[in-house]
CSV table of C-alpha atoms and ligand atoms in Angstrom, one decimal:
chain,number,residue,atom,x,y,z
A,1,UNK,CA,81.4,41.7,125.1
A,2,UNK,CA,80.8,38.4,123.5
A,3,UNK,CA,84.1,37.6,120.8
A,4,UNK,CA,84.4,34.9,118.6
A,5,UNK,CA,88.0,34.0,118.3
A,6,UNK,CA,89.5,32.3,115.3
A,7,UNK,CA,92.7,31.2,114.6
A,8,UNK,CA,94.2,29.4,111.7
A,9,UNK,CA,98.2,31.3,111.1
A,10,UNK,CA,99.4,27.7,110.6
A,11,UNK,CA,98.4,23.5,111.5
A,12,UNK,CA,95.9,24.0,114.0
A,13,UNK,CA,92.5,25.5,113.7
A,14,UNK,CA,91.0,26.9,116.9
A,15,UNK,CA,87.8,28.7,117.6
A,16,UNK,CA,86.5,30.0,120.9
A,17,UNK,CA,83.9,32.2,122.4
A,18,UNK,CA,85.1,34.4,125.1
A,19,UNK,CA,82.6,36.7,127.2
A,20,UNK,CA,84.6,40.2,129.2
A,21,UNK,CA,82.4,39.1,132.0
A,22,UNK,CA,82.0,35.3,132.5
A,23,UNK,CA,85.2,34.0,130.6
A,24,UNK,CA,85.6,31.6,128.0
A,25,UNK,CA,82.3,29.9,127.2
A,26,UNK,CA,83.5,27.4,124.4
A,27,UNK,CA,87.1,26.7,122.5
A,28,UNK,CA,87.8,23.5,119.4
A,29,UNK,CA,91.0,22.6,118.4
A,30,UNK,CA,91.6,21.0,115.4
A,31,UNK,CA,95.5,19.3,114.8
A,32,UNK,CA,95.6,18.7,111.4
A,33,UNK,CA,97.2,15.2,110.5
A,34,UNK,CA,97.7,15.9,106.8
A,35,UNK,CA,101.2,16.8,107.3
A,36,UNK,CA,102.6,13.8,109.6
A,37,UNK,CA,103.4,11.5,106.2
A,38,UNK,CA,105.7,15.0,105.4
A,39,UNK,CA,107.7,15.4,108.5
A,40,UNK,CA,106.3,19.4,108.5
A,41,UNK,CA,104.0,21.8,108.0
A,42,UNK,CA,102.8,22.0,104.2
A,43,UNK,CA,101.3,25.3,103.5
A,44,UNK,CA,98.6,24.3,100.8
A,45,UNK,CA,97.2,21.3,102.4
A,46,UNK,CA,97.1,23.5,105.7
A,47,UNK,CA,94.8,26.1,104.1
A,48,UNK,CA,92.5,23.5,102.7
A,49,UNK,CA,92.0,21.5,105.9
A,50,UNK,CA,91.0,25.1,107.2
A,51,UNK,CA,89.0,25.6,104.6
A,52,UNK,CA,87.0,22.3,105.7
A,53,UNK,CA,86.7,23.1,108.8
A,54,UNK,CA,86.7,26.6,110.2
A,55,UNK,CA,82.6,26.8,109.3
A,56,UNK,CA,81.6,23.4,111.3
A,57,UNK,CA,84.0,24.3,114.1
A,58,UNK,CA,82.0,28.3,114.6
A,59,UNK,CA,78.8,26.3,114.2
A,60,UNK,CA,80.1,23.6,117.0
A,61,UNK,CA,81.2,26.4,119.6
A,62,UNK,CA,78.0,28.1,119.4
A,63,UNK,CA,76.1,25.2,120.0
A,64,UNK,CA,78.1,24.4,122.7
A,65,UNK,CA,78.2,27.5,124.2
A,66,UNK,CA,74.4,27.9,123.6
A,67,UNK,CA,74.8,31.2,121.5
A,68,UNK,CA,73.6,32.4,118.1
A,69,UNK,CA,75.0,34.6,116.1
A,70,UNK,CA,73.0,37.3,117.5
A,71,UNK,CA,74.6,36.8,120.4
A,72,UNK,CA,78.1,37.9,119.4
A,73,UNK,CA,79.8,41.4,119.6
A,74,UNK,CA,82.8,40.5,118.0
A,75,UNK,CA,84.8,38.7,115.7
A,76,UNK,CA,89.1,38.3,116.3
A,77,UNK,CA,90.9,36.2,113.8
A,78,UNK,CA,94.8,36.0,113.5
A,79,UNK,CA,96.1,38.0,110.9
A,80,UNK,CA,99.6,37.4,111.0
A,81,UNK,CA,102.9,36.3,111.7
A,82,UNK,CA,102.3,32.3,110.3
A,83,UNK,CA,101.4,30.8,106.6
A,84,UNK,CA,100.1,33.8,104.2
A,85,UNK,CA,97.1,31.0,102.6
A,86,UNK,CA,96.4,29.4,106.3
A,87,UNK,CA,95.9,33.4,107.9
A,88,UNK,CA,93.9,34.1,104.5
A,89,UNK,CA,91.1,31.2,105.2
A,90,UNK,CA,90.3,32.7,108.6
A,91,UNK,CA,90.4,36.5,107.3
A,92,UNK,CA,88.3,36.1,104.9
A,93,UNK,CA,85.9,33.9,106.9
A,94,UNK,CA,85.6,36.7,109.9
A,95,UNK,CA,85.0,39.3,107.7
A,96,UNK,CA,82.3,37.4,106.1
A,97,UNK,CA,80.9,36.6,109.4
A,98,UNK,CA,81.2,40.6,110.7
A,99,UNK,CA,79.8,41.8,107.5
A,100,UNK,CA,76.7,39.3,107.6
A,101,UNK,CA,76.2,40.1,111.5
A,102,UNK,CA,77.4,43.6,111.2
A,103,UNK,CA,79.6,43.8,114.4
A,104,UNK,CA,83.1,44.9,114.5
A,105,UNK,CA,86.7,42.6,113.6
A,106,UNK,CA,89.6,43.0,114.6
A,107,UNK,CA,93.1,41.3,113.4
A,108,UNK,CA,95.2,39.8,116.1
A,109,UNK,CA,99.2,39.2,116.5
A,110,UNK,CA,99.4,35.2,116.8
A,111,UNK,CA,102.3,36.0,119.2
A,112,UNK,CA,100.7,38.7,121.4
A,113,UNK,CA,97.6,35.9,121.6
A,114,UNK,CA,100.5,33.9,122.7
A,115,UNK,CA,101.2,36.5,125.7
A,116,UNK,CA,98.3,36.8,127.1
A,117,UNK,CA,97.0,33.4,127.0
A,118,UNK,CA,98.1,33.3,130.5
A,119,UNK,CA,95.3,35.6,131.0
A,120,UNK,CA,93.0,32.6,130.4
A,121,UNK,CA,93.9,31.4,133.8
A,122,UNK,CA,92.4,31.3,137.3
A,123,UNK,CA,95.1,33.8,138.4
A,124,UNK,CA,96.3,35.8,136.0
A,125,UNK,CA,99.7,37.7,136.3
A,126,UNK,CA,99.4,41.1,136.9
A,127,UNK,CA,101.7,43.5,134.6
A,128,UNK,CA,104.5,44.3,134.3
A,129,UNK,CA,105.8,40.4,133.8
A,130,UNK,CA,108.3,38.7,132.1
A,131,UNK,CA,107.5,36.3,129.1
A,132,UNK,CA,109.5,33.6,127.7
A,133,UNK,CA,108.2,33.5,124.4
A,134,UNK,CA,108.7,29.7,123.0
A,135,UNK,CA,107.4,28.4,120.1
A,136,UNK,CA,108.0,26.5,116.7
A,137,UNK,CA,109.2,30.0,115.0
A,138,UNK,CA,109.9,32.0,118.0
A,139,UNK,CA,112.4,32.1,121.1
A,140,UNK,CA,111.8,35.2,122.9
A,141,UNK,CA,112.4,37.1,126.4
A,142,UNK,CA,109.8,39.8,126.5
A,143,UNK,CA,109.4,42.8,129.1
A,144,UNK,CA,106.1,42.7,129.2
A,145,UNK,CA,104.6,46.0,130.5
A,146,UNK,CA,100.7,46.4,129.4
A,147,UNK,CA,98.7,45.3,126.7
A,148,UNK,CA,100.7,46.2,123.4
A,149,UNK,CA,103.9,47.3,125.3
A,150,UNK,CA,106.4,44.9,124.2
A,151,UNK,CA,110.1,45.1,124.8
A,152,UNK,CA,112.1,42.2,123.2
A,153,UNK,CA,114.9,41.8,125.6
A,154,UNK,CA,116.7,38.3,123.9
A,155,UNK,CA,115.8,36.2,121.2
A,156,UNK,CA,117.1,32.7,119.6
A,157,UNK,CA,119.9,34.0,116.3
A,158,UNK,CA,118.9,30.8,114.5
A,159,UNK,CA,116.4,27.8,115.1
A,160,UNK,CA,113.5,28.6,117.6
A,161,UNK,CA,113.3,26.4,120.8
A,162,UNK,CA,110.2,24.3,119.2
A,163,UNK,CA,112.5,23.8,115.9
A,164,UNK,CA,115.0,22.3,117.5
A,165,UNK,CA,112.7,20.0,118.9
A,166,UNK,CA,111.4,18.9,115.8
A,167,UNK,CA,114.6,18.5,114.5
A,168,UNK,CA,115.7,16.6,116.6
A,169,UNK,CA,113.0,14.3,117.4
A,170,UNK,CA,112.6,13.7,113.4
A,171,UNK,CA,116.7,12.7,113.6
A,172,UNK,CA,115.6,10.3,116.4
A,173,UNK,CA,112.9,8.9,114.2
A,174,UNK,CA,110.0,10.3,115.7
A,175,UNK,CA,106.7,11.1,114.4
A,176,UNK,CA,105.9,15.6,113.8
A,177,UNK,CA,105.2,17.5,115.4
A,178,UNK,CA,108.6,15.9,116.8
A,179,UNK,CA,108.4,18.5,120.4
A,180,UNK,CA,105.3,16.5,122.6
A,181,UNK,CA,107.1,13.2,121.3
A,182,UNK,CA,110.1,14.0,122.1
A,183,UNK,CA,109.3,15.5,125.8
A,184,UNK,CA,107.5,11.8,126.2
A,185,UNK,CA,110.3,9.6,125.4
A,186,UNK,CA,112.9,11.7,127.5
A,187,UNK,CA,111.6,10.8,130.5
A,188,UNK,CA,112.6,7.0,129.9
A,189,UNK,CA,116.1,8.4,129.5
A,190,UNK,CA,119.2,9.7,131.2
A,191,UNK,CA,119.5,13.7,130.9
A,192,UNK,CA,123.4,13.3,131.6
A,193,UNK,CA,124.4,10.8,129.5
A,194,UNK,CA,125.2,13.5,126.7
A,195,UNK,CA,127.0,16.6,127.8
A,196,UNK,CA,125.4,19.0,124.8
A,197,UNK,CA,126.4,22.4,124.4
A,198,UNK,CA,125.1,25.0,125.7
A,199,UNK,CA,125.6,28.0,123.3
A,200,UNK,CA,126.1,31.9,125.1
A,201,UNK,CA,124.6,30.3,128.3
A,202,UNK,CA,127.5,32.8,130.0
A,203,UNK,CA,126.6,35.9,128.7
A,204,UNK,CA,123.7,38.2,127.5
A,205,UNK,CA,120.1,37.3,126.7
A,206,UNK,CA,120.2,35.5,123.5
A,207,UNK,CA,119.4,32.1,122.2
A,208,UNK,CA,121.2,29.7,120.0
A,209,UNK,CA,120.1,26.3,119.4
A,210,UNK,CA,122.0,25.4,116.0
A,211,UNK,CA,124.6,24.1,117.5
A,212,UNK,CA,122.6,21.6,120.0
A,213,UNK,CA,121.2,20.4,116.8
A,214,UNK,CA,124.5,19.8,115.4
A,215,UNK,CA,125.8,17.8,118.4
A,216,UNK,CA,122.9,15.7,118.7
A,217,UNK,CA,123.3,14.6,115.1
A,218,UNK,CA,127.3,13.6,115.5
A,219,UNK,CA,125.9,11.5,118.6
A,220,UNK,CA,123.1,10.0,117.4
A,221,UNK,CA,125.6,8.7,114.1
A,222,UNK,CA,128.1,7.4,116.6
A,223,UNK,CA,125.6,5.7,118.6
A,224,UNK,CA,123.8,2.2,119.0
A,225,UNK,CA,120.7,3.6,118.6
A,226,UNK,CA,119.0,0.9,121.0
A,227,UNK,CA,115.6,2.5,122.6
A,228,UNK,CA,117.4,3.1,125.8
A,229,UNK,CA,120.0,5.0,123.7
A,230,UNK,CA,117.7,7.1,121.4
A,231,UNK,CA,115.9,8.0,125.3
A,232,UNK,CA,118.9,9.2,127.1
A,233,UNK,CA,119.7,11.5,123.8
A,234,UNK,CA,116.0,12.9,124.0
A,235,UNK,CA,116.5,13.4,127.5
A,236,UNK,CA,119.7,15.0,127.0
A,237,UNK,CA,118.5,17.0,124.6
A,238,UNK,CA,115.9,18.6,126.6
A,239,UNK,CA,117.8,19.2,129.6
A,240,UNK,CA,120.4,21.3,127.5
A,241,UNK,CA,117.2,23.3,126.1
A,242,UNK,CA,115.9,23.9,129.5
A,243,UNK,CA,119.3,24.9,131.3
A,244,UNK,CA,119.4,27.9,128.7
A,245,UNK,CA,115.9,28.9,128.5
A,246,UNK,CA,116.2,28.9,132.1
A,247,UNK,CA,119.4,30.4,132.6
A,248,UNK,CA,118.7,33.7,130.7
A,249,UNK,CA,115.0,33.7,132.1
A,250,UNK,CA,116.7,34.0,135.7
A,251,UNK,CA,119.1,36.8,134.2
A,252,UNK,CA,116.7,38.9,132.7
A,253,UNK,CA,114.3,38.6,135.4
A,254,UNK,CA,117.7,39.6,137.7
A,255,UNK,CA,118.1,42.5,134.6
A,256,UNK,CA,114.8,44.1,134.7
A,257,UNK,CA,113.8,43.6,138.6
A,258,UNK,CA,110.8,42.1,137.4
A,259,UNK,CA,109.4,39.1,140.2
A,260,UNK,CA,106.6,37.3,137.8
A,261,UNK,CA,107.5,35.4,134.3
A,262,UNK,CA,105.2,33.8,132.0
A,263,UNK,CA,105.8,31.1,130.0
A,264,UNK,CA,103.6,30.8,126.5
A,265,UNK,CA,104.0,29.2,123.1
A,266,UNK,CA,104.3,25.3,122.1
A,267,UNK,CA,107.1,24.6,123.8
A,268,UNK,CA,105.9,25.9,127.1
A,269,UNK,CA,103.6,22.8,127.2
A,270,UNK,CA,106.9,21.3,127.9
A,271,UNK,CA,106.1,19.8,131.6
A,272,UNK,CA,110.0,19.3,132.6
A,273,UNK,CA,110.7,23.1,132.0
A,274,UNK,CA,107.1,24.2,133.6
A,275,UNK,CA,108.2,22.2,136.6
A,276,UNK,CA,111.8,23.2,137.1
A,277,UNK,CA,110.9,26.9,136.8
A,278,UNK,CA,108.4,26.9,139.2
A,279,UNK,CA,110.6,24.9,141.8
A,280,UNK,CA,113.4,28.2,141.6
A,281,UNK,CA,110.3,30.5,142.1
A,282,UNK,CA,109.6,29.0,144.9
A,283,UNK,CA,112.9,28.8,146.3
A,284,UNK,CA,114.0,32.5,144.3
A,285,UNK,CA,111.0,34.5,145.2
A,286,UNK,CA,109.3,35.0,141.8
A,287,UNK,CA,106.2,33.7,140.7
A,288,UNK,CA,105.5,31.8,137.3
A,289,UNK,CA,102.0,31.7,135.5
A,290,UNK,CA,101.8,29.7,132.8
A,291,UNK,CA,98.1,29.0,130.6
A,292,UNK,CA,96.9,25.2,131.0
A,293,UNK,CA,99.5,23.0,128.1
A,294,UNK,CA,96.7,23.2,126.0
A,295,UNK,CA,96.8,27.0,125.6
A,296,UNK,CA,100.3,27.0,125.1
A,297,UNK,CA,99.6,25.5,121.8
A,298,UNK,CA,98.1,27.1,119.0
A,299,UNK,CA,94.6,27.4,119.8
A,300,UNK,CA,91.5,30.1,119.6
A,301,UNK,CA,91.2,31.4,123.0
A,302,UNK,CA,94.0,33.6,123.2
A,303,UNK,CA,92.7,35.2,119.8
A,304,UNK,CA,89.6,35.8,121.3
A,305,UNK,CA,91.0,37.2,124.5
A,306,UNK,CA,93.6,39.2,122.8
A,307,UNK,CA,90.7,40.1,120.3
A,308,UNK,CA,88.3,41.2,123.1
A,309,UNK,CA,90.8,43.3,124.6
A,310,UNK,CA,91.7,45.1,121.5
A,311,UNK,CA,88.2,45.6,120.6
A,312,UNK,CA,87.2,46.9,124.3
A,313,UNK,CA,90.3,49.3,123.7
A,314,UNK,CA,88.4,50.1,120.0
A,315,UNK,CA,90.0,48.8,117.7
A,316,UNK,CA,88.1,48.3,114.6
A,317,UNK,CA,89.7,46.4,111.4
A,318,UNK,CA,89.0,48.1,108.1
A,319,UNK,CA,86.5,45.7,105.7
A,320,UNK,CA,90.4,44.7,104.2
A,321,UNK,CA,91.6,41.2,103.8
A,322,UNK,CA,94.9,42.1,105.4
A,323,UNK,CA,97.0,38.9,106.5
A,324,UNK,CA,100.9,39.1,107.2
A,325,UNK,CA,103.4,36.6,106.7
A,326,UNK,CA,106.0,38.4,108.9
A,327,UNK,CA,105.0,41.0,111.6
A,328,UNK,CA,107.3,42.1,114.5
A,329,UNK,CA,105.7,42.0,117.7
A,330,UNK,CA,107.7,45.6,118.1
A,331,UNK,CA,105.5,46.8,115.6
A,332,UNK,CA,102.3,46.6,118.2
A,333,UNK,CA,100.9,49.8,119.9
A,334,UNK,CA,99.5,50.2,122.9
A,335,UNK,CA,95.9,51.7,122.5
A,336,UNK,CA,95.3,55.0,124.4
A,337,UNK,CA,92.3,53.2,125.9
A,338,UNK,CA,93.6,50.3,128.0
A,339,UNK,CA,90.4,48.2,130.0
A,340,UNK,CA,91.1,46.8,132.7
A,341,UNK,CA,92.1,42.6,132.9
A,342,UNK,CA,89.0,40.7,132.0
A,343,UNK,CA,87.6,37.9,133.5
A,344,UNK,CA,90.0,34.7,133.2
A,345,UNK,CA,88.3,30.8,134.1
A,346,UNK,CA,87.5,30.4,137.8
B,401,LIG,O1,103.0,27.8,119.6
B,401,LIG,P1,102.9,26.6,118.7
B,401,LIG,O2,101.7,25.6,118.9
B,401,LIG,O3,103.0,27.0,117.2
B,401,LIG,C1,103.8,28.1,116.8
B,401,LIG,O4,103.3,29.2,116.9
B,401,LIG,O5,104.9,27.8,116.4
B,401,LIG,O6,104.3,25.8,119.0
B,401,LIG,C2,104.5,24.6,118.4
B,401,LIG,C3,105.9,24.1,118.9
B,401,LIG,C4,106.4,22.9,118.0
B,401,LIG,O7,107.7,23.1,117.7
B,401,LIG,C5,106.2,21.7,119.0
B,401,LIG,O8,107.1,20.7,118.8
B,401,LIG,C6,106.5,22.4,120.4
B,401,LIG,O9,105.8,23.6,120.2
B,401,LIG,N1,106.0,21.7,121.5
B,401,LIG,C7,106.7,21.1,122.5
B,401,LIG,C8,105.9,20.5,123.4
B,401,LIG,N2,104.6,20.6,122.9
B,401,LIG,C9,104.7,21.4,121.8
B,401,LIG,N3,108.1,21.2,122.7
B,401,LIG,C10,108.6,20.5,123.8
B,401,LIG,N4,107.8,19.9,124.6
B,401,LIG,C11,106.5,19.8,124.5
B,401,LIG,N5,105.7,19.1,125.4
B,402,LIG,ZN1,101.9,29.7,118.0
């Protein structure tokens, strides 16, 4: 089964063609640069730069992949959690597409794309895993036990682990989305100059990066703010997000038994806290997987994976707009038809 994916839940648009049997044949990203005057994400000119470009970019993966239209089974588009307007341009744009070429849609959870990105890999992780879930709205541990069975296991109580980044790197002066340009300046600087907090790192499985924020703020105020200064906060920073990210990963991976972790969203692009976790697998005896930085991202492929597997499990979306703003990841069922794990990119 040939699926076109196509996601557009908030700055990026991505579209990708993903085949069950020979992997992904084409994926465009789009990162739209309307919103770095702002300092954030603005919801209406998001949905227009969609708007401009979600038809060119469907038209440039075919070519590219050397399909028609004909040639494709299936349509997955992102129907929700992200911006309601930004979800709404690539709704309405695949159920267009599916009604014109009569195959089947299906609507896809951005985060469960998320989860299985790893799936896009040379070697995927088998289930059961463990996911740490990190991305501009979301901080999660996730038991991860087959396709739709989710078990939220810890989660951040205020800012996600990509918010704080962006928070912190737009108090440092840097340009948004503040996490990439953050990550490149802290490697200039000195992680211990700045003993940050790190909130509940002694108990449970729970996040809490408000009060990092808070600390890097008072310092930053006091300080010189010299380049070498503003670097050894970043780096600071980001070692104090990593040390609890990677402290409750170890203790729910202790928790649940589990010996494999995945690490998907934005801020698992992060190449300090790829490396560092993969250095106590080695040493620990678990193995990390972890899709290519640019699937951590937003991006189309994992909507088309997740999309193909739903629609190989058949699961068919009414012809409904039907986009949601909010959408617990809870809320997902496993279908009673699981296929088995498709091809990922040799
Ligand atoms: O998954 P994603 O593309 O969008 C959401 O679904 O939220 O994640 C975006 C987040 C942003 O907060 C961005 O700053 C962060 O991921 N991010 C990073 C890095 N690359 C992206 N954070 C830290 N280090 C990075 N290298
Ligand atoms: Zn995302």
């Amino acid at each position: 089964m040939r699926v076109l994916g196509i996601e557009t839940s908030c700055d990026e648009t991505g579209i990708a063609i993903y085949d069950s049997k020979a992997g992904l044949l084409a994926h465009h990203i789009f990162s739209q640069k309307a919103h770095n005057e702002y300092g954030g994400v603005v919801p209406e000119l998001a949905s227009r730069d969609h708007v401009r470009k979600v038809l060119p970019m469907i038209q440039g993966v075919l070519k590219e992949a050397k399909l028609a239209p004909q040639d494709i089974d299936g349509i997955a588009y992102t129907a929700g959690p992200g911006l309601v307007g930004a979800l709404m341009v690539g709704a309405v744009v695949a159920q267009s597409l599916r009604f014109a070429w009569d195959i089947p849609a299906v609507g896809v959870h951005h985060m469960e794309g998320h989860l299985l990105a790893p799936m896009l890999e040379a070697n995927p992780p088998p289930f059961p895993f463990l996911a740490l879930l990190v991305s501009g709205g979301h901080s999660q541990l996730i038991k991860v036990t087959q396709l739709g069975e989710y078990e939220i296991l810890g989660e951040s109580l205020d800012d996600a682990a990509g918010e704080a980044f962006d928070k912190t790197a737009k108090l440092l002066g840097l340009p948004y989305p503040g996490g990439p340009h953050l990550a490149k300046i802290a490697v200039l600087g000195n992680p211990e100059r700045y003993a940050f907090p790190r909130p509940l790192l002694d108990r449970g499985l729970d996040f809490s990066f408000s009060g990092l924020k808070t600390a890097v703020s008072n310092a930053f105020a006091k300080s010189d703010k010299s380049e070498q200064t503003i670097a050894d906060i970043a780096a600071s920073f980001e070692q104090a997000v990593i040390d609890t990210l990677i402290t409750k990963s170890l203790r729910a991976l202790q928790m649940t038994d589990l010996k494999q972790i995945i690490i998907a969203g934005g801020v698992g692009a992060n190449q300090k806290l790829r490396d560092t976790l993969f250095q106590l697998g080695e040493k620990q005896g678990f193995k990390v997987y972890y899709p290519r930085p640019i699937f951590c991202t937003d991006n189309g492929a994992m909507i088309a994976y997740a999309g193909c597997m739903r629609l190989l499990a058949g699961e068919i979306e009414d012809y409904k707009i039907n986009v949601r703003a909010r959408w617990p990841l809870t809320e997902l069922k496993s279908p009673s038809f699981i296929p088995s794990p498709l091809a990922g990119e040799g």
